Coordinates of C-alpha atoms in Angstrom, one line a residue:
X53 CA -8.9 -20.3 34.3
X54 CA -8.5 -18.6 31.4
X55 CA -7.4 -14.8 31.0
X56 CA -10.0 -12.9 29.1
X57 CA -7.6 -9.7 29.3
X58 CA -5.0 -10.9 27.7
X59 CA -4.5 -8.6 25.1
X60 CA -5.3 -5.7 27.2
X61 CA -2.4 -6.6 29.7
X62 CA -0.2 -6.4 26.6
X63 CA -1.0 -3.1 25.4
X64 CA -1.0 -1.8 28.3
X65 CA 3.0 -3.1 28.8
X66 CA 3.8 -1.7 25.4
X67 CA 2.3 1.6 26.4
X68 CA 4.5 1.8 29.3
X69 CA 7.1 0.3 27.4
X70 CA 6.7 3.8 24.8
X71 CA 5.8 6.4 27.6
X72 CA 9.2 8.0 28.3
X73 CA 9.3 8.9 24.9
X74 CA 6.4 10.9 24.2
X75 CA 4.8 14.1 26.1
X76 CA 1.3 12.6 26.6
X77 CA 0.3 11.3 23.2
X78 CA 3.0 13.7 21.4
X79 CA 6.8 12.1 20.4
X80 CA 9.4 14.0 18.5
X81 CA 10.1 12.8 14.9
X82 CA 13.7 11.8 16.6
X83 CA 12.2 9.7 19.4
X84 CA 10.2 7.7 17.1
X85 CA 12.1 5.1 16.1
X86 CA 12.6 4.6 19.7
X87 CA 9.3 4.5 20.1
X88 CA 8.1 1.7 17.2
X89 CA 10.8 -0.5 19.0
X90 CA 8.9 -0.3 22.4
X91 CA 5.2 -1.2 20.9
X92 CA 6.3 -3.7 18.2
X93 CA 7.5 -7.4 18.6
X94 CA 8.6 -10.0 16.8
X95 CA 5.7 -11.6 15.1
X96 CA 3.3 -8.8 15.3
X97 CA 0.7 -8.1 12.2
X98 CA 1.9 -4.3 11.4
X99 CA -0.2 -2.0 9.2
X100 CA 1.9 0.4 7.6
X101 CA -0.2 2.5 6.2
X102 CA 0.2 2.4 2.4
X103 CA -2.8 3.6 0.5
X104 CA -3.3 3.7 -3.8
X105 CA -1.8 7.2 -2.9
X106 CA -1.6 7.9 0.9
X107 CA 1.8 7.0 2.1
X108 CA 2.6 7.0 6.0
X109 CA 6.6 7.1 4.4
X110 CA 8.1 8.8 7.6
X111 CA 7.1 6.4 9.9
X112 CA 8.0 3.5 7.1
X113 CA 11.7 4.9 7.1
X114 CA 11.3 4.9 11.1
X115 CA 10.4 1.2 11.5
X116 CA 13.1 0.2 8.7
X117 CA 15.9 1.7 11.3
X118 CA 15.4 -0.8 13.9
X119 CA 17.3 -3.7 14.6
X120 CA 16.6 -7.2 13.0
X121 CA 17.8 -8.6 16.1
X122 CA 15.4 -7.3 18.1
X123 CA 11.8 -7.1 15.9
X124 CA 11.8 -9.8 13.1
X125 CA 9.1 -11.9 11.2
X126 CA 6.7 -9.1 11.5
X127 CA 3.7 -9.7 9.2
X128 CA 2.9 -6.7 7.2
X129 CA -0.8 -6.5 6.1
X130 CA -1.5 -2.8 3.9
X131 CA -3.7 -2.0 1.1
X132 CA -0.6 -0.8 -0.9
X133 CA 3.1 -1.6 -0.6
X134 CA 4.0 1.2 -2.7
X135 CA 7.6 2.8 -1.1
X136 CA 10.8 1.3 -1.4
X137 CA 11.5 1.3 2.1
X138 CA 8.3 -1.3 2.3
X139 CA 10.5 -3.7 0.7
X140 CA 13.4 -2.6 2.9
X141 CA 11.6 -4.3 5.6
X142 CA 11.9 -8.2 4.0
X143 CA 15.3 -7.1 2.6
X144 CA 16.5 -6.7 6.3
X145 CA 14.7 -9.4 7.6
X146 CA 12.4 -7.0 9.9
X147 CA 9.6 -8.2 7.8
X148 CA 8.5 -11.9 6.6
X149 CA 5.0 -12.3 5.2
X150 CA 2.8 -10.2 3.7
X151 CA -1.3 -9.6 2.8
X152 CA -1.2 -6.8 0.3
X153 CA -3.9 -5.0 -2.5
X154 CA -2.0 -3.0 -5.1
X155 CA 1.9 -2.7 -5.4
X156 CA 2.4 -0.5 -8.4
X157 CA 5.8 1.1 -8.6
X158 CA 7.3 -1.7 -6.8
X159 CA 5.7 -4.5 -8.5
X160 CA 9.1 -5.6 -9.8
X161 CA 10.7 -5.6 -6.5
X162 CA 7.8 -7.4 -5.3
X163 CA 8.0 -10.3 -8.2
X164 CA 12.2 -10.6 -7.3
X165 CA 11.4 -10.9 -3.9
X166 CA 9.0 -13.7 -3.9
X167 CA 10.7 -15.3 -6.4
X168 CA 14.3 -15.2 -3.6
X169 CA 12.0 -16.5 -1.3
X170 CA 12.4 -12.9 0.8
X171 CA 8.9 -12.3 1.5
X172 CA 6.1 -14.9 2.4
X173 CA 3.0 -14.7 0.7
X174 CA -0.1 -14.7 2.8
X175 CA -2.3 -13.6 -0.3
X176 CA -2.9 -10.7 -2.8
X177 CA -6.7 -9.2 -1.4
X178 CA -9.3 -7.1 -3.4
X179 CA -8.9 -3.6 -1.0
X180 CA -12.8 -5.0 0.6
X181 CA -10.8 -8.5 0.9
X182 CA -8.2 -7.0 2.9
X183 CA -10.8 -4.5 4.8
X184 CA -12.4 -6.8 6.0
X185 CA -10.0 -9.8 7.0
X186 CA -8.4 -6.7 9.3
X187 CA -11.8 -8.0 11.8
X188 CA -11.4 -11.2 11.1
X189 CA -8.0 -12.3 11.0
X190 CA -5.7 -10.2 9.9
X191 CA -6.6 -7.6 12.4
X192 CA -3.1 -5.3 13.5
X193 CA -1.1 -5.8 17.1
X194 CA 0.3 -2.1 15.6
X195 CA -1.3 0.2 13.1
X196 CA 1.3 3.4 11.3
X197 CA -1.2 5.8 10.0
X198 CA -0.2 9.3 8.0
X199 CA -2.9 12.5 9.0
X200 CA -2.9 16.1 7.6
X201 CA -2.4 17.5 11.4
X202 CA -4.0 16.4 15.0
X203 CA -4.0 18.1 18.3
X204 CA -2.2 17.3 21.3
X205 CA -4.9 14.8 22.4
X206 CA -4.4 12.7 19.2
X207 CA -7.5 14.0 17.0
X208 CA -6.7 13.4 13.8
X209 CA -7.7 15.4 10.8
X210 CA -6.4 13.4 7.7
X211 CA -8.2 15.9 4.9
X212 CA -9.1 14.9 0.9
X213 CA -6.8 11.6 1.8
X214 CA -8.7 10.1 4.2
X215 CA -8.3 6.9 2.3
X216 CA -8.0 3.6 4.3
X217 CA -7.3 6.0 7.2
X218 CA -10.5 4.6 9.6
X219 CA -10.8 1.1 8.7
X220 CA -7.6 0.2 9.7
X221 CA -8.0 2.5 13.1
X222 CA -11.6 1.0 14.1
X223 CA -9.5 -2.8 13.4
X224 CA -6.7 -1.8 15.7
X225 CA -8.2 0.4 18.1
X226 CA -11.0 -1.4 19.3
X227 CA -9.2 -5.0 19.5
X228 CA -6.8 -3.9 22.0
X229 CA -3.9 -2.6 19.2
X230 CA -1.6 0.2 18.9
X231 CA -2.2 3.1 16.6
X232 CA 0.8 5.7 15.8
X233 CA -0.3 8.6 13.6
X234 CA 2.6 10.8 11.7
X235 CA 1.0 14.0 10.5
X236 CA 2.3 17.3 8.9
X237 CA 1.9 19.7 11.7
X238 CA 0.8 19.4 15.9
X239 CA -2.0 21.8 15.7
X240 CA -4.4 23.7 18.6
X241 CA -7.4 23.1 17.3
X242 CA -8.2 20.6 14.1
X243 CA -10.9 21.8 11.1
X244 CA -12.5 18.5 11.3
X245 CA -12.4 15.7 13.7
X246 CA -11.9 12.8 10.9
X247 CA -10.7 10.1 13.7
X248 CA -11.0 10.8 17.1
X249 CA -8.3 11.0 19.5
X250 CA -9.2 8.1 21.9
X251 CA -8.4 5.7 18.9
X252 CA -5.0 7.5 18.5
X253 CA -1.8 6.4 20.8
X254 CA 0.8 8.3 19.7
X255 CA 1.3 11.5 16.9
X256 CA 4.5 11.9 15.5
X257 CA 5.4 15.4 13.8
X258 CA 7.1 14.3 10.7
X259 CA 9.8 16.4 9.3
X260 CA 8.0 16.6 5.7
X261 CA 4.5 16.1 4.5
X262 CA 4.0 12.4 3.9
X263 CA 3.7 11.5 0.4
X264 CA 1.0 11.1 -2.4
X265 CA 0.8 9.7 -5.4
X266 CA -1.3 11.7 -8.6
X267 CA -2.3 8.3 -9.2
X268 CA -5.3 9.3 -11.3
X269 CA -4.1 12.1 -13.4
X270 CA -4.2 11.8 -17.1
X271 CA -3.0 14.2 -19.8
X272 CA -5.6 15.2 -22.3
X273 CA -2.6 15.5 -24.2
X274 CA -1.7 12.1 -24.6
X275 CA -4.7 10.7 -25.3
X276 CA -4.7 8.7 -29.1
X277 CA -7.3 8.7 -31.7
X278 CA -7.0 5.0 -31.2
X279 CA -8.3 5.3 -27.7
X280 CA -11.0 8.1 -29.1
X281 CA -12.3 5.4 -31.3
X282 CA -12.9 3.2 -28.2
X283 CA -14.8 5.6 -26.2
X284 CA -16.6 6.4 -29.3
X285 CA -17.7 2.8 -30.0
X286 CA -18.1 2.5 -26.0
X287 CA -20.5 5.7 -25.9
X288 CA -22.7 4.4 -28.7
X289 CA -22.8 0.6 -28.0
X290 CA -23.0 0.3 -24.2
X291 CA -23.8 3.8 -22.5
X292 CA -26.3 4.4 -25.3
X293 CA -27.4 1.2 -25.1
X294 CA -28.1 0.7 -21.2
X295 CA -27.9 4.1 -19.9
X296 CA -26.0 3.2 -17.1
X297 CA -26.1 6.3 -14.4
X298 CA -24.1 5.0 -11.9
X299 CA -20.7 3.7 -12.6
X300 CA -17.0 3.8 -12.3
X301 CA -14.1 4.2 -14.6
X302 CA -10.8 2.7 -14.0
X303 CA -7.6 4.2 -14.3
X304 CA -6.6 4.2 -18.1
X305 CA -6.4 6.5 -21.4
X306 CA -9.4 4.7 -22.1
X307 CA -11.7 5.7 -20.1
X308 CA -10.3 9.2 -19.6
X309 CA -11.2 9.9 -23.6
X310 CA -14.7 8.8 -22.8
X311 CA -14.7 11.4 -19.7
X312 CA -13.2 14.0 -22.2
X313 CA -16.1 13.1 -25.1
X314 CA -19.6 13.2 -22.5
X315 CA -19.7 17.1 -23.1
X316 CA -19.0 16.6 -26.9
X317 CA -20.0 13.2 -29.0
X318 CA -21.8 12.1 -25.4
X319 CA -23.7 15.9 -26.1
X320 CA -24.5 14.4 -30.0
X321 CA -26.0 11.1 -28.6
X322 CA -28.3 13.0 -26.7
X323 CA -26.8 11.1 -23.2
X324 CA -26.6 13.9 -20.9
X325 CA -28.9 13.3 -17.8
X326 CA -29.4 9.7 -18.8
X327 CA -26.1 8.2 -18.3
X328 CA -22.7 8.9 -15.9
X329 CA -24.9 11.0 -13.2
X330 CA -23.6 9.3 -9.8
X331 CA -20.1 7.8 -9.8
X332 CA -17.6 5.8 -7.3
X333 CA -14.3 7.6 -8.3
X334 CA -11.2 9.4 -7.5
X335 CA -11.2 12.9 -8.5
X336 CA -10.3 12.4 -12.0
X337 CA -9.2 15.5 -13.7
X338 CA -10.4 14.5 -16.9
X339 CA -13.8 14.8 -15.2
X340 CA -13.7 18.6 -14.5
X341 CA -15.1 19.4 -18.8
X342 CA -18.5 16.9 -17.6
X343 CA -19.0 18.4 -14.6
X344 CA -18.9 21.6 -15.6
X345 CA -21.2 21.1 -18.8
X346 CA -24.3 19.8 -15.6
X347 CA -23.0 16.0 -16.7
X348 CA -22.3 14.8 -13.1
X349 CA -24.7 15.1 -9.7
X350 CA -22.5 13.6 -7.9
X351 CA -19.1 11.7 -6.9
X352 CA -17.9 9.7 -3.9
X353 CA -14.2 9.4 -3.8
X354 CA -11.7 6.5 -2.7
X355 CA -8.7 8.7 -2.3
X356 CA -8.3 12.6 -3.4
X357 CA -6.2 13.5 -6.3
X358 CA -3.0 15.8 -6.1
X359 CA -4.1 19.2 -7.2
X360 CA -7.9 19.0 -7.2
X361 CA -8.8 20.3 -3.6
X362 CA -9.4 23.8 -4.1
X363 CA -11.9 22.7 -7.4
X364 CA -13.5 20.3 -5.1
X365 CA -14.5 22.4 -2.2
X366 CA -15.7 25.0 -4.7
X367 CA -18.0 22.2 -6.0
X368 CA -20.0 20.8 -2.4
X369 CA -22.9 20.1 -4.7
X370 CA -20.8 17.2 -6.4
X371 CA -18.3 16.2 -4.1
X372 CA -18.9 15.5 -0.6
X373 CA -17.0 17.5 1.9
X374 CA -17.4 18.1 5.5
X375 CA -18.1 21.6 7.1
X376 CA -14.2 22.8 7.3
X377 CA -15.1 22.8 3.0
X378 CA -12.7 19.7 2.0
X379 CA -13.1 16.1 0.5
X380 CA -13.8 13.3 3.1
X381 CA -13.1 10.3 1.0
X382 CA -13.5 6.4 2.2
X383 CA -11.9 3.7 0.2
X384 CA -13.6 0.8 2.4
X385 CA -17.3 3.0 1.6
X386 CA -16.4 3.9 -2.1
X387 CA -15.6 0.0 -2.9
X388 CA -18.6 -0.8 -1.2
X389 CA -20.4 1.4 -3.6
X390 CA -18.7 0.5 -6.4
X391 CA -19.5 -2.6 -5.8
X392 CA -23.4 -2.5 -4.9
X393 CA -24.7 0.6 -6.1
X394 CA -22.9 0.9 -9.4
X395 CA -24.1 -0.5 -12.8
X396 CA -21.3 -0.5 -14.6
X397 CA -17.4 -0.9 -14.0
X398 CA -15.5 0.0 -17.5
X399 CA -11.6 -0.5 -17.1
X400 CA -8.3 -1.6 -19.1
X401 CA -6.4 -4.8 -18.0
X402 CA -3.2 -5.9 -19.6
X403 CA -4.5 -9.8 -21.0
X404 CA -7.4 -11.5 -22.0
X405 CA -7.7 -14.8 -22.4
X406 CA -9.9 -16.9 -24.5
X407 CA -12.8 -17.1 -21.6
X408 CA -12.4 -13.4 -20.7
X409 CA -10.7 -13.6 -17.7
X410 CA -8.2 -11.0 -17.1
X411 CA -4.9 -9.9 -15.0
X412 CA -2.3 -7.6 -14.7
X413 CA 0.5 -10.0 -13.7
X414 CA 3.4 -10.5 -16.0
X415 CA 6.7 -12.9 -15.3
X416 CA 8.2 -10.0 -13.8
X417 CA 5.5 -8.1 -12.1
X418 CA 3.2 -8.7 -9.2
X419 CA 1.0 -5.3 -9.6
X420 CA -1.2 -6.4 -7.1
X421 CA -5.6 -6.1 -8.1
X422 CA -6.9 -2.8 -6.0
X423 CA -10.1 -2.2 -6.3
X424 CA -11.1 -3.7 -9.8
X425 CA -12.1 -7.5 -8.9
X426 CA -14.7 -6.0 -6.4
X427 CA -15.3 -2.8 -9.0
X428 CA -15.4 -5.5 -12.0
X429 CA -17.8 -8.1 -9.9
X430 CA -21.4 -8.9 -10.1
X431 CA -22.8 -9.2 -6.5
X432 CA -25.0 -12.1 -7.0
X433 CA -27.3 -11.8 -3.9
X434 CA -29.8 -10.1 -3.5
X435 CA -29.9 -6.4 -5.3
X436 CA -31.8 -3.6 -6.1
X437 CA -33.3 -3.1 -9.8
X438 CA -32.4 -0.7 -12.0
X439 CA -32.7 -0.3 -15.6
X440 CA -28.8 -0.8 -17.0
X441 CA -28.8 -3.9 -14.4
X442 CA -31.8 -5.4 -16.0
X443 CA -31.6 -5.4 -19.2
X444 CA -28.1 -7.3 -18.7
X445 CA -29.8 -9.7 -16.6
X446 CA -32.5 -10.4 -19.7
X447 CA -29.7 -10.4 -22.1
X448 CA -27.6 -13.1 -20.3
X449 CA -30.6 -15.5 -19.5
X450 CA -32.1 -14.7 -22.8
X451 CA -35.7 -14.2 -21.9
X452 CA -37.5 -11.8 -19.5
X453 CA -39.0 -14.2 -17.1
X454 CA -40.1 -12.7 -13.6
X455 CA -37.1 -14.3 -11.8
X456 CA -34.5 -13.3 -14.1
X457 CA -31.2 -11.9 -12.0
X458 CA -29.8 -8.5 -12.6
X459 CA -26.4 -8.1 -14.1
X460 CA -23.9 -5.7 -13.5
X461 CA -22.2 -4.5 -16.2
X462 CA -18.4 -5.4 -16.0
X463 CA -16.7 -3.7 -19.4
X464 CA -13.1 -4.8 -20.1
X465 CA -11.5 -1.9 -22.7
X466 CA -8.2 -2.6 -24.1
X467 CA -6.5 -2.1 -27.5
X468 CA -5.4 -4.9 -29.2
X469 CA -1.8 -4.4 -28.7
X470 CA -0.4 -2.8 -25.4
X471 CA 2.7 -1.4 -24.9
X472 CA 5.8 -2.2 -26.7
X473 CA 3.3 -3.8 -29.1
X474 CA 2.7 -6.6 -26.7
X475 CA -1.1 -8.6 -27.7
X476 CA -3.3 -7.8 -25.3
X477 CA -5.4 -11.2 -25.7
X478 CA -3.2 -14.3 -24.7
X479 CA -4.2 -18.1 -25.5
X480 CA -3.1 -18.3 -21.6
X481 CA -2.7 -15.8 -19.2
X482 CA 1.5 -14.9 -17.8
X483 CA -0.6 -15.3 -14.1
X484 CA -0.8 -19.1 -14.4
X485 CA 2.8 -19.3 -15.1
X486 CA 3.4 -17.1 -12.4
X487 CA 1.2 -19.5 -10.5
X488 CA 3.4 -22.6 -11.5
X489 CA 6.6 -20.7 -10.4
X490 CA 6.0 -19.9 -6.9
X491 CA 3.5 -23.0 -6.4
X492 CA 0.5 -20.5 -6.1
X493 CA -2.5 -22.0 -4.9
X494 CA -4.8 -20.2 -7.0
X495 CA -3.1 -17.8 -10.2
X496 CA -3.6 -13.8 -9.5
X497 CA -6.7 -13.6 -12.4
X498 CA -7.8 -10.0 -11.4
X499 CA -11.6 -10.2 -13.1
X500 CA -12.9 -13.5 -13.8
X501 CA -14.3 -14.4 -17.4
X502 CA -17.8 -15.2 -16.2
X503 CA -18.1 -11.8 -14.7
X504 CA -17.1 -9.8 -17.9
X505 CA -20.3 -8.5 -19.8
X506 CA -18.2 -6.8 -22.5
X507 CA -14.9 -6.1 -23.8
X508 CA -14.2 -3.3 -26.2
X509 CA -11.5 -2.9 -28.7
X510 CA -10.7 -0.3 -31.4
X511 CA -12.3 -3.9 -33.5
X512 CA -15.6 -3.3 -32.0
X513 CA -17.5 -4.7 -28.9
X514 CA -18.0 -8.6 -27.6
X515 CA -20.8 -8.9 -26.1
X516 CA -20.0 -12.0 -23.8
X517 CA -24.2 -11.8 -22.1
X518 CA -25.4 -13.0 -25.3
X519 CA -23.2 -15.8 -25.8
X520 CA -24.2 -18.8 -24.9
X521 CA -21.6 -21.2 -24.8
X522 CA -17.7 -21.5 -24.1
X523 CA -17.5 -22.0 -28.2
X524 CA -19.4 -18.6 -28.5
X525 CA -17.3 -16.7 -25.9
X526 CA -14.1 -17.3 -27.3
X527 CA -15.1 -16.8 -30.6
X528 CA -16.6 -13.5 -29.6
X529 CA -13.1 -12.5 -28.0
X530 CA -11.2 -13.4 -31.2
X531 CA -13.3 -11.6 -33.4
X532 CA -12.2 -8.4 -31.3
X533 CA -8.7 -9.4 -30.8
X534 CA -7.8 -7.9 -34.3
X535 CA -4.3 -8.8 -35.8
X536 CA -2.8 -10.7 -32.7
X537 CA -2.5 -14.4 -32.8
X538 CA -5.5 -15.1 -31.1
X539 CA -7.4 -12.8 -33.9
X540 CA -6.3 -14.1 -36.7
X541 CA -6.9 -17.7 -35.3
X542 CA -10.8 -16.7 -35.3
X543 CA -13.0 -18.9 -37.3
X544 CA -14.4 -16.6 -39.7
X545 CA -17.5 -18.2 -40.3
X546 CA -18.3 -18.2 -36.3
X547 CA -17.4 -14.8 -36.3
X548 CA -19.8 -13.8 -38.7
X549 CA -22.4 -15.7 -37.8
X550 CA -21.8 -14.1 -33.7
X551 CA -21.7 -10.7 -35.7
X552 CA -25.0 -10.9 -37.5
X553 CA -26.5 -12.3 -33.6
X554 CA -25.3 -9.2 -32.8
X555 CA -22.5 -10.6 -30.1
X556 CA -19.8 -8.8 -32.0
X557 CA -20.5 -5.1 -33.4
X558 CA -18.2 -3.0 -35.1
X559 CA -17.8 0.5 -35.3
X560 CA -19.9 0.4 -38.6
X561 CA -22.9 -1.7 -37.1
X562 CA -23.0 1.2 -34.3
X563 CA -22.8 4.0 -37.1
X564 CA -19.5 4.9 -35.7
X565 CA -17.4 6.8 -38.2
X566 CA -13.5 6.0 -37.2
X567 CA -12.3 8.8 -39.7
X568 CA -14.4 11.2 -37.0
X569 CA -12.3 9.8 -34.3
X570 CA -9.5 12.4 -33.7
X571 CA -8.3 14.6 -30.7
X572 CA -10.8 17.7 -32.0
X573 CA -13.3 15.9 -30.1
X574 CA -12.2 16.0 -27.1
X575 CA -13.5 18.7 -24.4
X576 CA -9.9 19.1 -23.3
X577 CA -6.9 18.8 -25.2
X578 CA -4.2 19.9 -22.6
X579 CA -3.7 19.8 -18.5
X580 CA -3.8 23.6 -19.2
X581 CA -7.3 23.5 -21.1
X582 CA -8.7 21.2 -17.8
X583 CA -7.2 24.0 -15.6
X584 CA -8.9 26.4 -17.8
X585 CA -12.5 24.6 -17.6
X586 CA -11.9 24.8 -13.5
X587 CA -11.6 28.4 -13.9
X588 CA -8.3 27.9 -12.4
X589 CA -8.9 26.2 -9.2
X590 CA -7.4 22.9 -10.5
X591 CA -4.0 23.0 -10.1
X592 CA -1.9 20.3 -11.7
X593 CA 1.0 18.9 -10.2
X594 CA 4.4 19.9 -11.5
X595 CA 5.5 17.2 -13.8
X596 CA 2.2 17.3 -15.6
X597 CA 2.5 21.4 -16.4
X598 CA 4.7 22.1 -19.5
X599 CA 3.4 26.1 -19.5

């Protein structure tokens, strides 16, 4: 007969296995390495907890120590594989394959590595994607979490970074796995129970706080009257236009000028209280001037933001906190959100091509998507009506019949040249040669064409819902694609004809005046001017004050 317990009989071997090195749930930061070699094996699905910003590093540096010999081929599925000692683990062979989200800093490692045939590559997820495969089938033998402080009994308080924190412990935890937590302090008594201490196994007291990336921090300082222009032209044409209330930016210049204009040329339009009420976003700092000027109701975070928990707490009406007075963030809830209770998604990508669709992979980078292709997606079943959503719908299908579909709005905002003048709009994207080089299935395209409403440049806006053809779409994208080679390979006649439908409008057609688009506009010039607007209770991380 078949043993239903199977996995249950396991665990309870590996805890036995781990039990001389802990004092009930609790094992010294020098026992833990100990420890990981007792609960993992070789070919185990290990979550190491790597978040956007969230990093469970101790515990990554722990698990890099032991021997190949013993734990190999481990299958590493995490949001974001962010550290270098997450590549350490394919380097020594302790690691083979890997399900991943976002790599970031280590997106070149990640590129090399593939390409030496070090790592194995399951796939590269949308963060829901991942979530969700972990109760499918990617669920963890072993989950390495990071928490603010827990109690002897293993409740876990894991504070503005909650994160990915209780997805991946519900996955483990209930399906017969291992969690290990590695948190800042042991305390008595935690402010809030965020995960509760029957789903924890073992608490490690690491020797440092675990690390956290400002992820989402932009400075005022830095933004261009390029980028000013954009926001200007995307305040008039599209907020203005739809009103979208519910919404989320992505992480960029871009959309951090439009967050620093709402209180000023947002205040000129006449937009406050009918657009950017409720959002799905970090704790941008660039938000602070909005929120204080009765912009934003309120804001449900995927992550925290280093330096903004004191100006959260003092701000419950906005942010949502728990009764000990800090941030609970969710990222598995906030993409949710993002994803069907939003409007509008308005983000920066690094290429376009001709049919909208856009990535962030380059030959020698594998950044990994996030949360953007579920942020910058249209959930085409069944959905709630709202104005913004509507009128999209009408403008794609081109009439206003009763069973017209909704559309989100999905804004792509890039200037025409990215860094180190590269074009931003490619005949073909650098994923599908990526693609062709490690025989990829399917090329990393991180927002598909036919989900893009609109894409803004300093040029103007394409509107890609009123075209209504392939023909029309690319033309539209040239027309905006200024002086790169897919710009001036635009059919002027086409383009003028697409203008005068309306598909393309420039900052003239809007009444947008680019000699008005300069840095006095913005609410906040400075990190020190946001800090100011908080009243002081933002408190910028080190690199970012220069006063």
């Amino acid at each position: 007969m078949r043993d239903w317990t199977r996995q249950k009989t396991e665990r309870a071997a590996r805890m036995d296995a781990a039990a001389p090195f802990a004092d009930g749930k609790v094992v010294a930061a020098d026992d833990a390495t100990d420890m990981l070699r007792r609960v993992i094996k070789s070919g185990d699905r290990v979550c190491l907890e790597g978040d956007n910003q969230k990093q469970a590093d101790f515990l990554a540096s722990c698990l890099a120590q032991v021997d190949p010999a013993d734990i190999h081929d481990l299958h590493i599925v995490q949001s974001g594989l962010v550290l270098p000692e997450h590549l350490d683990l394919f380097r020594l062979g302790i690691a083979k394959k890997l399900d991943f989200s976002y790599s970031g800093p280590q997106s070149g490692a990640i590129a090399r590595a593939l390409d030496q045939g070090k790592i194995e590559l399951g796939a590269i997820h949308t963060y829901i994607e991942l979530f969700a495969r972990y109760y499918i089938d990617l669920t963890p033998n072993v989950a390495l979490i990071a928490g603010v402080c827990a109690d002897r009994n293993g409740n876990l308080y894991t504070g503005p970074n909650t994160e990915d924190t209780p997805t991946i412990v519900e996955a483990t935890a209930y399906k017969s796995g291992i969690v290990v937590a590695q948190v800042n302090k042991i305390v008595d008594e935690v402010p809030r129970v965020d995960i509760p201490g029957d789903q924890i196994d073992f608490v490690v007291e690491a020797p440092r706080p675990f690390y956290v990336e400002p992820l989402f921090t932009r400075d005022p300082g830095a933004v261009t009257d390029s980028q000013i222009l954009m926001a200007m032209i995307a305040l008039k044409g599209i907020y203005a236009e739809y009103r979208p209330k519910r919404l989320n930016h992505g992480i960029g210049f871009a959309t951090a000028a439009i967050e620093l204009l709402l209180p000023t040329y947002g205040e000129k339009l006449g937009l406050r209280g009918e657009v950017a009420t409720h959002w799905a976003l970090n704790p941008h700092p660039t938000l602070i001037p909005a929120i204080e000027s009765g912009w934003v109701e309120q804001i449900h975070c995927f992550g925290s933001e280093v330096g903004m928990d004191r100006y959260m707490s003092a701000r419950p009406d906005v942010y949502f906190t728990g009764k000990d007075g800090t941030l609970r963030s969710n990222r598995l809830m906030c993409q949710n959100a993002g994803l069907y209770a939003c409007d509008m998604f308005i983000g920066s990508t690094l290429q376009i091509d001709l049919a909208g669709n856009s990535s962030t992979v380059t030959p020698d980078r594998i950044a990994g998507f996030g949360g953007a292709p579920n942020m910058g997606s249209d959930a085409h079943g069944r959905r709630h009506v709202s104005d913004a959503w509507l009128k999209a719908g009408r403008e794609a299908a081109g009439d206003s019949g009763p069973l017209v579909r909704g559309r989100k709005l999905v804004v792509q905002m890039v200037e025409t040249f990215g860094e180190g003048m590269k074009p931003a709009f490619v005949e073909e994207l650098d994923s599908l040669a990526l693609a062709r080089k490690l025989n990829m299935e399917l090329a990393p395209v991180m927002i598909f064409g036919d989900d893009v409403t609109h894409i803004v440049t300093e040029e103007g806006i394409a509107n890609l819902l009123l075209c209504r053809n392939a023909d029309d779409v690319e033309q539209a994208i040239r027309g905006v694609a200024g002086y790169t080679p897919v710009g001036l390979a635009r059919d002027k006649a086409k383009v003028e004809a697409l203008r005068q439908r309306g598909v393309i409008r420039r900052p003239e057609d809007l009444g947008v005046d680019p000699m008005e688009a300069s840095r006095n506009l913005l609410a906040a010039r400075s990190i020190r001017d946001l800090v100011t607007w908080s009243d002081g209770l933002y408190s910028p991380p080190s690199k970012f004050r220069n006063w």
